[in-house]
Structure formats: C-alpha cells, structure tokens
Amino acid sequence: MKLSDNKATMSFANGAPSIELPIYHGNIGPDVIDIRKLYAQTGMFTYDPGFLSTASCQSAITYIDGDKGELLHRGYPIEQLATQCDYLDTCYLLLNGDLPNATERNDFHKLVINHTMVNEQMQFFLRGFRRDAHPMAVLTGLVGALSAFYHDSTDINNPEHRRIAAIRLIAKMPTLVAMAYKYGMGQPYMYPRNELSYAGNFLRMMFGTPCEDYKVNPVIEKAMDRIFILHADHEQNASTSTVRLCGSSGTNPFAAIAAGVACLWGPAHGGANEACLNMLEEIQANGGVAKVGQFMEQVKDKNSGVKLMGFGHRVYKNYDPRAKLMQETCNEVLAALGLENDPLFKLAKQLEKIALEDDYFVQRKLYPNVDFYSGIVQRAIGIPVSLFTGIFALARTVGWIAQLNEMLADPEYKIGRPRQLFSGNVKRDIKPIDQR
Ligand code: SDX
C-alpha cells in the first residue's frame, strides 16, 4: 500500500471543522480513503451495509477487474491457470505467492496426497445425520469437527500450525465431500488412493465402490480439476469475508473454514449453482425453450421475487471470465459423454442469449457468473445437484485459508468489530405488567 500525495478533505455543512483523510494506492485497482480515524475525529461512523464501497483489508492474493471481466490470482490470469496449470499448482500459488518449480510442485503434490485420509472416528460423526440430510449441513459439521482431531495445528499465531492446517484442509476436503455423498447414498466410503491425482482421487472416492476397480476418465478428471481451479479464490466475497472475520477472533482454522462453508451455502452466493440447475430443470419441465420468454417476464417483474440464478455479480459488470471457461468445459464434457444435445445446456445457452440482448439485463450489466454453467457440467459428470455447493466449498477452501493466513500474518490485524446506525428505542424504564 502506497500513501498517495492526494488526500480526502471531509467538510460539514453544519460548520463542524473539516478533516483530512489519507488516500492510499494499491498496485492496480481503486485507491482507498483511510477512515480509521474518522470516529475519533468526528464522532461519526461511515454507513455501508453490504460493503458496496468498503475495502475491508489489504490483500495481494486475487484481483478482479469487474468492468473488464478480468480475474488474476497473484497476477496470473484465470484463463492461463485454467489451461496451463492444475488445481494443486493453483493452491501452491495462492498459499505461497508464486507457481512452484518442478521440485516444489512434486513435494507439494506428495504432501497433499499423503494427508487425504481423515481420522477413522469421523465416520461415526456422520451417523448422527439423517441419510437425506443436505450435504452442506453435513459438511459444515464435518469441517468444524476437524478441530477436534488436530490439536497440534490449531494455534493460528504459529506459522507452522497454519501451514499444516492448510495442507490438512486442502487434502481432506475431497474425502469429506465424498463421505457426505456416500453417506447419503447408503454406500460404503472409499479410502483415498495415493497413486491418483487430486481430481482423480476425488472422482474415485465419489463414484467408485469396493465391488470393482474404478477407472478415472481423463476428460472428466481434467474437467473436475478445472472446476476446482475456477472456484479456488475470489477476493473478499461473502464467505471469504466470513472466514476473515471469524478467524480474527483467534479461533482455530478449522472453525473459521466451517464458517465459510456455512456462508457459501446461501443461494445468493455458492448455493446459486444448485439454485440455477433447479431453475433450468423447472423451465424444462414447464415447456423448455418455448417458455423462456414467459420466464424472463417473471424475472423482470420485481414482485415475482424470481431471479435468473447464475446471473449477475456484485463486482463483475461484464462477463465473469470463469463462466466462459466453464462453458468450454461444459462443451468438452458433454461431447466426451455423447450428451451434446443435453436439453439443459441448450436451454441455458438460449437463456443467456436472450438475457444478453434484453434491456433489463443490459442496463443492469447482468452477465452469467461462475454458477451459470457449473451445474450443467457437474450434473453431466454425475454429481447430484445438492452436492454442487459442496464441490464449490471443496475448491474454495484453499482461497479461504490463503486469505485467513494473509490476515493473520499482518502484524496490524485486529479482531473485526463493525459498528451500527442505531434505529431502536431510546432509554426507557420497564412498566409493571399491569401497566403495559
Ligand atoms: C457467487 O462475491 C463473489 O465474488 C461471489 C462469487 C465467488 O466466487 O465467491 O463470485 C460466487 O456468489 C456468484 C453469484 C451467484 N449468485 C447468483 O447467481 C444469484 C443471482 N444473482 C443475484 O442474486 C445478484 O446478482 C448477486 C447477489 C449476485 C449480486 O447482487 P448485488 O450486487 O447486490 O446486485 P443487486 O441485487 O443490487 O442487483 C442490481 C439490480 C437489481 O435490480 P434494481 O433494483 O436495480 O432494479 O440487478 C437486479 C436486481 O434486482 N438483479 C437481478 C439479478 N441479479 C441482480 N435480476 C434478475 N436476476 C438476477 N440474477
């Protein structure tokens, strides 16, 4: 952060003395006005519900240019990471600041692959759930429960503990997500296999059974790995901000990540991929492409409460670059599986076409986001709709950890404690019950 020679002067119509606030430059992106001394100098707070104009921290991990539709992880464009690297390379990059060389890559992959098993007691934790529990409810519990097993890596002020906890979480999330799936299916859990890739291991734990060998389909393996890359990190989104705020109290990393899982579940955030696929299936059931016009009218009618799930974004006011890459992956997977004529994919493309030509969407700069196509490709792979957000949480775990560790490594960090504009009752006395 560089102090700019520019300053912000805040003056008040009521004659209160004006104040000067420093302005800082980042390396790219908007400057910031430092308001940390505002309350002390004016007795006033800023007011920004939803944080539309608030930078909550300084970060060097991910940069999004919403107008250009650009996404960089440690400076590398998502398009290059998704086509030239794999998910574990991206994890190394997010955690350490640059891509690994051959030795570092080999060591990191081995380290992660050798931490994929979970404590045998974890299977008994699952038994407390109904078989039809939503996988995100199960996952929120399982991730939080990890803190009960790893007392040797819960001191967040110890960099070595933070490093070990990061590896354990990245390594064990696929195992936990697959266990949540198998528990719902009533099938036995599959143990991880160290000779498989990260994505291949996950696919085998999901779809393999003890009855026969599971052969990883390389096209699906590559698609799964790309889906992980596309969901790895995304600046200060709701769940990442949740992890930072939760971690700022000094709680252990497993508890902080569990908070991120819980936040991601919401349909306005990571739950949108599940909501988007349910929306496509509902339109398909009610007449498909022929009914798209009628559906779009509902979306544009404010009173309907209907949104085009998978569209719109707080930051992107252009096409989400991840959506383009996800659409490509959709094409590859559907072709590999002989599903080129998948009706939902055709419907989604028709919806996108109509929306991008419709004034309502153009005026509001609403474009497809990462969730618009991810459900279609996951459904084609055989992943149940209810598990889509679990896959998102699996992939985003590295982003949450990298952001949490960045905050904890900042000597200036404090526990997060926002204030409020109070609109409730002023002080009053309790009346005896017969006078209320
Ligand atoms: C993710 O933050 C991140 O980076 C998140 C994420 C990540 O990787 O972490 O990118 C992942 O969460 C992607 C977003 C997934 N959510 C959805 O697809 C759900 C549908 N989208 C909307 O709920 C909405 O677009 C949000 C929540 C994503 C963004 O909401 P904002 O920024 O608060 O914008 P808004 O609701 O103020 O919308 C502006 C206008 C409104 O209309 P007006 O009041 O101006 O008339 O656009 C309308 C909204 O009603 N609008 C939509 C719409 N999204 C916004 N109208 C119809 N369909 C939509 N999807």
Coordinates of C-alpha atoms and ligand atoms in Angstrom, one line a residue:
M1 CA 0.0 0.0 0.0
K2 CA 1.5 3.4 -1.0
L3 CA 0.5 6.6 0.7
S4 CA -0.6 8.9 -2.2
D5 CA 0.2 12.6 -2.3
N6 CA -3.5 13.1 -2.6
K7 CA -5.8 13.5 0.4
A8 CA -9.5 13.5 1.0
T9 CA -10.9 16.5 2.8
M10 CA -14.3 16.0 4.5
S11 CA -16.2 19.2 5.3
F12 CA -19.5 19.5 7.0
A13 CA -22.5 21.8 6.1
N14 CA -23.2 22.4 9.9
G15 CA -19.9 24.2 10.3
A16 CA -18.1 21.4 12.1
P17 CA -14.4 21.5 11.4
S18 CA -13.3 19.7 8.2
I19 CA -10.9 16.8 8.4
E20 CA -8.3 15.4 6.1
L21 CA -8.1 11.6 5.4
P22 CA -5.1 9.9 3.8
I23 CA -5.6 8.1 0.4
Y24 CA -3.6 5.0 -0.5
H25 CA -2.8 3.5 -3.9
G26 CA -2.8 -0.3 -4.5
N27 CA -0.6 -1.7 -7.3
I28 CA -3.8 -1.9 -9.5
G29 CA -7.4 -1.1 -8.8
P30 CA -9.2 1.7 -7.0
D31 CA -7.5 3.9 -4.4
V32 CA -8.8 3.8 -0.8
I33 CA -9.6 6.5 1.7
D34 CA -8.3 5.6 5.2
I35 CA -11.2 6.3 7.5
R36 CA -9.8 4.5 10.6
K37 CA -9.5 7.8 12.5
L38 CA -12.9 9.2 11.3
Y39 CA -14.8 8.2 14.5
A40 CA -12.1 9.6 16.8
Q41 CA -12.0 12.9 14.8
T42 CA -15.8 13.4 14.1
G43 CA -17.7 11.1 16.5
M44 CA -19.4 9.6 13.3
F45 CA -19.3 6.2 11.6
T46 CA -19.4 5.6 7.9
Y47 CA -22.5 3.7 6.7
D48 CA -22.1 1.0 4.1
P49 CA -24.5 -2.0 4.6
G50 CA -23.4 -4.8 2.2
F51 CA -20.0 -3.1 1.9
L52 CA -20.7 -1.7 -1.6
S53 CA -17.8 0.9 -1.2
T54 CA -15.7 -0.6 1.6
A55 CA -12.3 -2.3 1.4
S56 CA -12.1 -4.5 4.4
C57 CA -8.4 -5.3 4.1
Q58 CA -5.3 -5.0 2.1
S59 CA -4.6 -8.2 0.0
A60 CA -2.1 -9.4 -2.6
I61 CA -3.8 -12.7 -3.5
T62 CA -6.6 -12.1 -6.0
Y63 CA -7.5 -9.1 -8.2
I64 CA -10.8 -8.7 -10.0
D65 CA -11.5 -6.0 -12.6
G66 CA -15.3 -6.1 -12.7
D67 CA -15.6 -3.8 -15.7
K68 CA -13.1 -5.7 -17.9
G69 CA -14.2 -9.1 -16.6
E70 CA -10.7 -9.9 -15.5
L71 CA -9.6 -12.3 -12.7
L72 CA -5.9 -12.6 -11.6
H73 CA -4.5 -14.9 -8.9
R74 CA -1.1 -13.5 -7.8
G75 CA -1.1 -11.7 -11.1
Y76 CA -1.7 -14.7 -13.3
P77 CA -5.0 -14.6 -15.5
I78 CA -7.5 -17.3 -14.6
E79 CA -7.5 -18.2 -18.3
Q80 CA -3.8 -19.2 -18.1
L81 CA -4.2 -21.0 -14.8
A82 CA -7.2 -23.0 -16.0
T83 CA -5.4 -24.1 -19.2
Q84 CA -1.7 -24.4 -18.2
C85 CA -1.8 -25.4 -14.5
D86 CA -3.7 -27.8 -12.3
Y87 CA -5.6 -27.2 -9.1
L88 CA -2.7 -28.1 -6.7
D89 CA -0.4 -25.7 -8.7
T90 CA -3.1 -23.1 -8.1
C91 CA -3.2 -24.0 -4.4
Y92 CA 0.6 -23.6 -4.1
L93 CA 0.3 -20.2 -5.9
L94 CA -2.5 -18.9 -3.7
L95 CA -0.7 -20.0 -0.5
N96 CA 2.9 -19.1 -1.4
G97 CA 2.7 -16.2 -3.8
D98 CA 4.1 -17.8 -6.9
L99 CA 3.9 -21.0 -9.0
P100 CA 6.1 -23.9 -7.9
N101 CA 9.2 -25.1 -9.8
A102 CA 9.4 -28.8 -10.6
T103 CA 10.8 -29.8 -7.2
E104 CA 8.4 -27.6 -5.2
R105 CA 5.5 -28.9 -7.3
N106 CA 6.4 -32.5 -6.7
D107 CA 6.9 -32.0 -3.0
F108 CA 3.6 -30.1 -2.6
H109 CA 1.6 -32.7 -4.5
K110 CA 3.1 -35.5 -2.4
L111 CA 2.5 -33.6 0.8
V112 CA -1.2 -33.1 0.0
I113 CA -1.8 -36.6 -1.4
N114 CA -0.3 -38.0 1.9
H115 CA -2.8 -36.2 4.1
T116 CA -6.0 -37.2 2.3
M117 CA -7.2 -39.7 5.0
V118 CA -9.4 -38.5 7.9
N119 CA -9.4 -39.9 11.4
E120 CA -11.5 -43.1 11.5
Q121 CA -13.7 -41.6 14.2
M122 CA -15.1 -39.1 11.6
Q123 CA -17.3 -41.8 10.1
F124 CA -19.2 -42.1 13.4
F125 CA -19.8 -38.4 13.3
L126 CA -21.8 -38.8 10.1
R127 CA -24.0 -41.4 11.6
G128 CA -25.7 -38.7 13.6
F129 CA -27.2 -37.2 10.5
R130 CA -30.3 -38.5 8.6
R131 CA -29.4 -40.1 5.4
D132 CA -31.3 -37.4 3.5
A133 CA -29.5 -34.5 5.3
H134 CA -28.4 -31.8 2.8
P135 CA -24.6 -32.4 2.1
M136 CA -23.8 -28.8 3.1
A137 CA -25.3 -29.4 6.6
V138 CA -23.1 -32.5 6.9
L139 CA -20.1 -30.7 5.5
T140 CA -20.5 -27.7 7.9
G141 CA -20.4 -30.2 10.8
L142 CA -17.6 -32.3 9.5
V143 CA -15.2 -29.3 8.8
G144 CA -15.9 -27.9 12.2
A145 CA -15.3 -31.3 13.7
L146 CA -11.8 -31.5 12.3
S147 CA -10.7 -29.1 15.0
A148 CA -11.5 -31.9 17.5
F149 CA -8.8 -34.1 15.9
Y150 CA -5.9 -31.8 15.2
H151 CA -4.9 -30.1 18.4
D152 CA -1.4 -29.9 17.0
S153 CA -2.3 -27.4 14.3
T154 CA -4.9 -25.1 15.9
D155 CA -2.7 -22.2 17.1
I156 CA -3.2 -19.7 14.4
N157 CA -0.4 -17.5 15.7
N158 CA 2.0 -20.3 15.0
P159 CA 3.0 -20.1 11.2
E160 CA 3.9 -23.8 11.2
H161 CA 0.5 -24.7 12.6
R162 CA -1.1 -22.6 9.9
R163 CA 0.9 -24.4 7.3
I164 CA 0.0 -27.8 8.5
A165 CA -3.7 -26.9 8.9
A166 CA -3.7 -25.6 5.3
I167 CA -2.4 -28.8 4.0
R168 CA -4.8 -30.9 6.1
L169 CA -7.8 -28.9 5.0
I170 CA -6.9 -28.9 1.2
A171 CA -6.1 -32.6 1.4
K172 CA -9.1 -33.7 3.4
M173 CA -12.0 -31.7 1.9
P174 CA -12.4 -34.1 -1.1
T175 CA -12.5 -37.1 1.3
L176 CA -15.1 -35.3 3.5
V177 CA -17.3 -34.3 0.5
A178 CA -17.2 -37.8 -0.9
M179 CA -18.1 -39.2 2.5
A180 CA -21.1 -36.9 2.7
Y181 CA -22.1 -38.1 -0.7
K182 CA -21.6 -41.8 0.1
Y183 CA -23.5 -41.4 3.4
G184 CA -26.5 -40.0 1.5
M185 CA -26.3 -42.8 -1.0
G186 CA -26.0 -45.5 1.7
Q187 CA -22.8 -46.8 0.1
P188 CA -19.5 -47.6 1.8
Y189 CA -16.9 -44.9 2.0
M190 CA -13.9 -45.3 -0.4
Y191 CA -10.5 -44.7 1.0
P192 CA -8.2 -42.2 -0.9
R193 CA -5.6 -43.7 -3.2
N194 CA -2.2 -42.1 -3.3
E195 CA -1.3 -43.0 -6.8
L196 CA -4.2 -40.9 -8.2
S197 CA -4.3 -37.2 -9.0
Y198 CA -6.2 -34.9 -6.7
A199 CA -9.2 -34.8 -9.0
G200 CA -8.9 -38.5 -9.9
N201 CA -8.8 -39.4 -6.3
F202 CA -12.0 -37.4 -5.6
L203 CA -13.9 -39.0 -8.6
R204 CA -12.9 -42.5 -7.3
M205 CA -14.0 -41.7 -3.8
M206 CA -17.3 -40.4 -5.2
F207 CA -18.2 -43.0 -7.8
G208 CA -16.0 -46.0 -7.0
T209 CA -17.3 -48.9 -5.0
P210 CA -15.5 -51.8 -3.3
C211 CA -17.1 -54.2 -5.8
E212 CA -14.8 -53.3 -8.8
D213 CA -11.9 -51.1 -9.8
Y214 CA -12.8 -47.6 -10.8
K215 CA -11.2 -46.3 -14.0
V216 CA -10.8 -42.5 -14.0
N217 CA -12.0 -40.9 -17.2
P218 CA -9.2 -38.4 -18.2
V219 CA -11.7 -36.0 -19.7
I220 CA -13.8 -35.9 -16.6
E221 CA -10.6 -35.8 -14.4
K222 CA -9.4 -32.7 -16.3
A223 CA -12.9 -31.1 -16.1
M224 CA -13.1 -31.7 -12.4
D225 CA -9.7 -30.2 -11.9
R226 CA -10.7 -27.2 -13.9
I227 CA -13.9 -26.7 -11.9
F228 CA -11.7 -26.7 -8.8
I229 CA -9.4 -24.1 -10.3
L230 CA -12.3 -21.8 -11.3
H231 CA -13.7 -21.8 -7.7
A232 CA -10.4 -21.5 -5.8
D233 CA -10.5 -17.9 -4.7
H234 CA -12.3 -14.7 -5.5
E235 CA -11.1 -11.6 -3.5
Q236 CA -13.3 -10.6 -0.5
N237 CA -16.6 -12.3 -1.3
A238 CA -19.1 -13.1 1.4
S239 CA -17.7 -16.4 2.5
T240 CA -14.1 -15.2 2.4
S241 CA -15.0 -12.1 4.5
T242 CA -16.8 -14.5 6.9
V243 CA -13.6 -16.6 7.3
R244 CA -11.5 -13.5 7.9
L245 CA -13.9 -12.1 10.4
C246 CA -14.3 -15.4 12.2
G247 CA -10.5 -16.0 12.2
S248 CA -9.9 -12.5 13.5
S249 CA -11.1 -13.7 16.9
G250 CA -8.2 -16.1 17.2
T251 CA -10.3 -19.2 16.7
N252 CA -8.7 -22.3 15.0
P253 CA -8.5 -22.5 11.2
F254 CA -11.0 -25.5 11.0
A255 CA -13.7 -23.5 12.8
A256 CA -13.1 -20.4 10.6
I257 CA -13.3 -22.5 7.4
A258 CA -16.5 -24.2 8.7
A259 CA -18.0 -20.7 9.0
G260 CA -17.0 -20.1 5.3
V261 CA -18.8 -23.3 4.4
A262 CA -21.9 -22.2 6.2
C263 CA -21.9 -18.8 4.4
L264 CA -21.2 -20.2 1.0
W265 CA -24.4 -22.4 1.2
G266 CA -26.7 -19.4 0.6
P267 CA -28.4 -19.2 -2.8
A268 CA -27.1 -15.6 -3.4
H269 CA -23.6 -17.0 -3.1
G270 CA -22.2 -20.5 -3.6
G271 CA -25.7 -22.0 -3.4
A272 CA -26.5 -20.4 -6.7
N273 CA -25.2 -23.3 -8.8
E274 CA -27.8 -25.6 -7.2
A275 CA -30.5 -23.0 -7.5
C276 CA -29.5 -22.4 -11.1
L277 CA -29.8 -26.0 -12.1
N278 CA -33.1 -26.3 -10.3
M279 CA -34.3 -23.3 -12.2
L280 CA -33.2 -24.8 -15.6
E281 CA -35.0 -28.1 -14.7
E282 CA -38.2 -26.3 -13.7
I283 CA -38.2 -24.3 -17.0
Q284 CA -37.5 -27.5 -18.9
A285 CA -40.4 -29.3 -17.1
N286 CA -42.7 -26.4 -17.9
G287 CA -42.1 -26.4 -21.6
G288 CA -38.4 -25.7 -22.1
V289 CA -37.1 -23.1 -24.6
A290 CA -40.7 -22.3 -25.7
K291 CA -41.3 -21.0 -22.2
V292 CA -38.1 -18.9 -21.8
G293 CA -39.9 -15.7 -22.8
Q294 CA -42.5 -16.1 -20.1
F295 CA -39.9 -17.0 -17.5
M296 CA -37.9 -13.9 -18.4
E297 CA -41.0 -11.7 -17.9
Q298 CA -41.3 -13.1 -14.4
V299 CA -37.6 -12.3 -13.7
K300 CA -38.2 -8.7 -14.9
D301 CA -41.3 -8.4 -12.7
K302 CA -39.9 -7.1 -9.3
N303 CA -42.9 -8.5 -7.5
S304 CA -42.3 -12.1 -8.7
G305 CA -39.2 -12.4 -6.5
V306 CA -37.8 -14.6 -9.3
K307 CA -34.1 -14.1 -10.3
L308 CA -32.2 -15.6 -13.1
M309 CA -29.9 -17.7 -11.0
G310 CA -26.3 -17.8 -12.1
F311 CA -26.6 -14.3 -13.5
G312 CA -25.4 -11.0 -12.0
H313 CA -22.5 -10.2 -9.7
R314 CA -21.5 -7.6 -7.2
V315 CA -18.2 -7.0 -8.8
Y316 CA -18.4 -8.2 -12.4
K317 CA -20.3 -5.7 -14.6
N318 CA -19.0 -7.7 -17.6
Y319 CA -18.9 -11.4 -18.4
D320 CA -17.4 -13.5 -15.5
P321 CA -14.3 -15.0 -17.1
R322 CA -14.9 -18.1 -15.1
A323 CA -18.3 -18.6 -16.8
K324 CA -16.6 -18.6 -20.3
L325 CA -14.1 -21.2 -19.2
M326 CA -16.9 -23.2 -17.5
Q327 CA -19.0 -23.1 -20.7
E328 CA -15.9 -24.5 -22.6
T329 CA -15.6 -27.3 -20.0
C330 CA -19.3 -28.0 -20.5
N331 CA -18.8 -28.4 -24.2
E332 CA -15.8 -30.8 -23.7
V333 CA -17.6 -33.0 -21.1
L334 CA -20.9 -33.2 -22.9
A335 CA -19.1 -34.1 -26.1
A336 CA -17.0 -36.7 -24.3
L337 CA -20.1 -38.2 -22.8
G338 CA -22.1 -38.1 -26.1
L339 CA -24.5 -35.5 -24.5
E340 CA -24.0 -32.7 -27.0
N341 CA -27.8 -32.4 -27.2
D342 CA -28.2 -32.1 -23.5
P343 CA -31.5 -30.1 -23.3
L344 CA -30.5 -28.2 -20.2
F345 CA -27.3 -27.0 -21.9
K346 CA -29.2 -25.8 -24.9
L347 CA -31.8 -24.1 -22.6
A348 CA -29.0 -22.4 -20.7
K349 CA -27.4 -21.1 -23.9
Q350 CA -30.8 -19.8 -25.1
L351 CA -31.4 -18.1 -21.7
E352 CA -28.0 -16.5 -21.9
K353 CA -28.6 -15.3 -25.5
I354 CA -32.0 -13.8 -24.7
A355 CA -30.7 -12.1 -21.5
L356 CA -27.7 -10.6 -23.1
E357 CA -29.9 -9.0 -25.7
D358 CA -32.6 -7.8 -23.2
D359 CA -32.5 -4.2 -22.0
Y360 CA -33.3 -5.2 -18.4
F361 CA -30.1 -7.2 -18.2
V362 CA -28.0 -4.9 -20.4
Q363 CA -28.9 -1.8 -18.3
R364 CA -28.1 -3.6 -15.1
K365 CA -24.9 -5.1 -16.5
L366 CA -26.1 -8.6 -15.6
Y367 CA -24.0 -11.4 -17.2
P368 CA -23.5 -15.1 -16.5
N369 CA -21.4 -15.8 -13.4
V370 CA -19.4 -18.8 -12.4
D371 CA -22.5 -20.6 -11.3
F372 CA -24.4 -20.4 -14.5
Y373 CA -22.8 -23.4 -16.3
S374 CA -21.1 -25.2 -13.4
G375 CA -24.2 -27.1 -12.5
I376 CA -24.7 -28.5 -16.0
V377 CA -21.2 -29.9 -16.3
Q378 CA -21.4 -31.3 -12.7
R379 CA -24.7 -32.9 -13.5
A380 CA -23.3 -34.5 -16.6
I381 CA -20.4 -35.9 -14.5
G382 CA -23.0 -37.5 -12.3
I383 CA -22.7 -35.2 -9.3
P384 CA -26.1 -34.7 -7.6
V385 CA -27.5 -31.1 -7.5
S386 CA -27.4 -31.0 -3.7
L387 CA -23.6 -31.6 -3.8
F388 CA -22.7 -28.7 -6.2
T389 CA -22.1 -26.2 -3.4
G390 CA -20.1 -28.9 -1.5
I391 CA -17.8 -29.0 -4.6
F392 CA -17.6 -25.2 -4.5
A393 CA -16.6 -25.3 -0.8
L394 CA -14.0 -28.0 -1.5
A395 CA -12.4 -25.8 -4.2
R396 CA -12.7 -22.6 -2.2
T397 CA -11.1 -24.0 0.9
V398 CA -7.6 -23.0 -0.4
G399 CA -8.8 -19.4 -1.1
W400 CA -10.3 -19.1 2.4
I401 CA -7.1 -20.4 4.0
A402 CA -4.8 -18.2 1.9
Q403 CA -6.9 -15.1 2.8
L404 CA -7.0 -16.1 6.5
N405 CA -3.3 -16.7 6.7
E406 CA -2.6 -13.4 4.9
M407 CA -4.7 -11.6 7.6
L408 CA -3.0 -13.5 10.5
A409 CA 0.5 -12.7 9.1
D410 CA -0.3 -9.0 9.1
P411 CA 1.1 -7.6 12.4
E412 CA -1.5 -4.8 12.2
Y413 CA -4.6 -7.1 12.1
K414 CA -7.2 -6.7 14.8
I415 CA -10.4 -8.5 15.7
G416 CA -13.1 -7.3 13.3
R417 CA -15.8 -5.4 15.1
P418 CA -18.1 -3.2 12.9
R419 CA -20.5 -0.6 14.5
Q420 CA -24.1 0.5 13.5
L421 CA -26.6 3.2 13.0
F422 CA -29.0 2.6 15.9
S423 CA -32.7 3.0 15.0
G424 CA -34.2 1.3 18.0
N425 CA -35.8 2.6 21.3
V426 CA -34.0 5.2 23.2
K427 CA -33.6 4.6 27.0
R428 CA -36.9 3.8 28.8
D429 CA -38.0 2.2 32.1
I430 CA -39.8 -1.1 32.5
K431 CA -43.5 -0.6 33.4
P432 CA -45.2 -3.1 35.8
I433 CA -47.0 -5.7 33.8
D434 CA -50.5 -4.4 34.7
Q435 CA -49.5 -1.0 33.0
R436 CA -48.2 -2.5 29.7
Ligands
SDX1 C1 -21.0 -16.1 -6.4 O1 -18.8 -12.1 -4.5 C2 -18.3 -13.1 -5.2 O2 -17.2 -12.9 -5.7 C3 -19.1 -14.3 -5.2 C4 -18.6 -15.4 -6.2 C5 -17.3 -16.1 -5.7 O3 -16.6 -16.7 -6.5 O4 -17.1 -16.0 -4.4 O5 -18.4 -14.9 -7.5 C6 -19.6 -16.6 -6.3 O6 -21.7 -16.0 -5.3 C7 -21.6 -15.7 -7.7 C8 -23.0 -15.1 -7.6 C9 -24.0 -16.2 -7.5 N1 -25.4 -15.7 -7.2 C10 -26.3 -15.8 -8.2 O7 -26.2 -16.2 -9.3 C11 -27.7 -15.4 -7.6 C12 -28.4 -14.4 -8.6 N2 -27.7 -13.2 -8.6 C13 -28.2 -12.1 -7.7 O8 -28.7 -12.6 -6.5 C14 -27.2 -11.0 -7.6 O9 -26.8 -10.7 -8.9 C15 -26.0 -11.0 -6.7 C16 -26.3 -11.4 -5.3 C17 -25.0 -12.0 -7.3 C18 -25.4 -9.6 -6.7 O10 -26.3 -8.8 -6.1 P1 -26.0 -7.2 -5.9 O11 -24.6 -6.9 -6.3 O12 -26.4 -6.8 -4.5 O13 -26.8 -6.5 -7.0 P2 -28.3 -6.1 -6.8 O14 -29.1 -7.2 -6.2 O15 -28.4 -4.8 -6.2 O16 -28.8 -6.1 -8.3 C19 -28.7 -4.9 -9.1 C20 -30.0 -4.9 -9.9 C21 -31.3 -5.1 -9.1 O17 -32.3 -4.5 -9.9 P3 -32.8 -3.0 -9.5 O18 -33.1 -3.0 -8.0 O19 -31.5 -2.1 -9.8 O20 -34.0 -2.7 -10.4 O21 -30.0 -6.1 -10.8 C22 -31.1 -7.0 -10.4 C23 -31.5 -6.6 -9.0 O22 -32.9 -6.9 -8.9 N3 -30.5 -8.4 -10.4 C24 -31.1 -9.4 -11.0 C25 -30.2 -10.5 -10.8 N4 -29.1 -10.0 -10.2 C26 -29.3 -8.7 -9.9 N5 -32.3 -9.5 -11.6 C27 -32.6 -10.8 -12.1 N6 -31.8 -11.8 -12.0 C28 -30.6 -11.7 -11.3 N7 -29.8 -12.8 -11.2

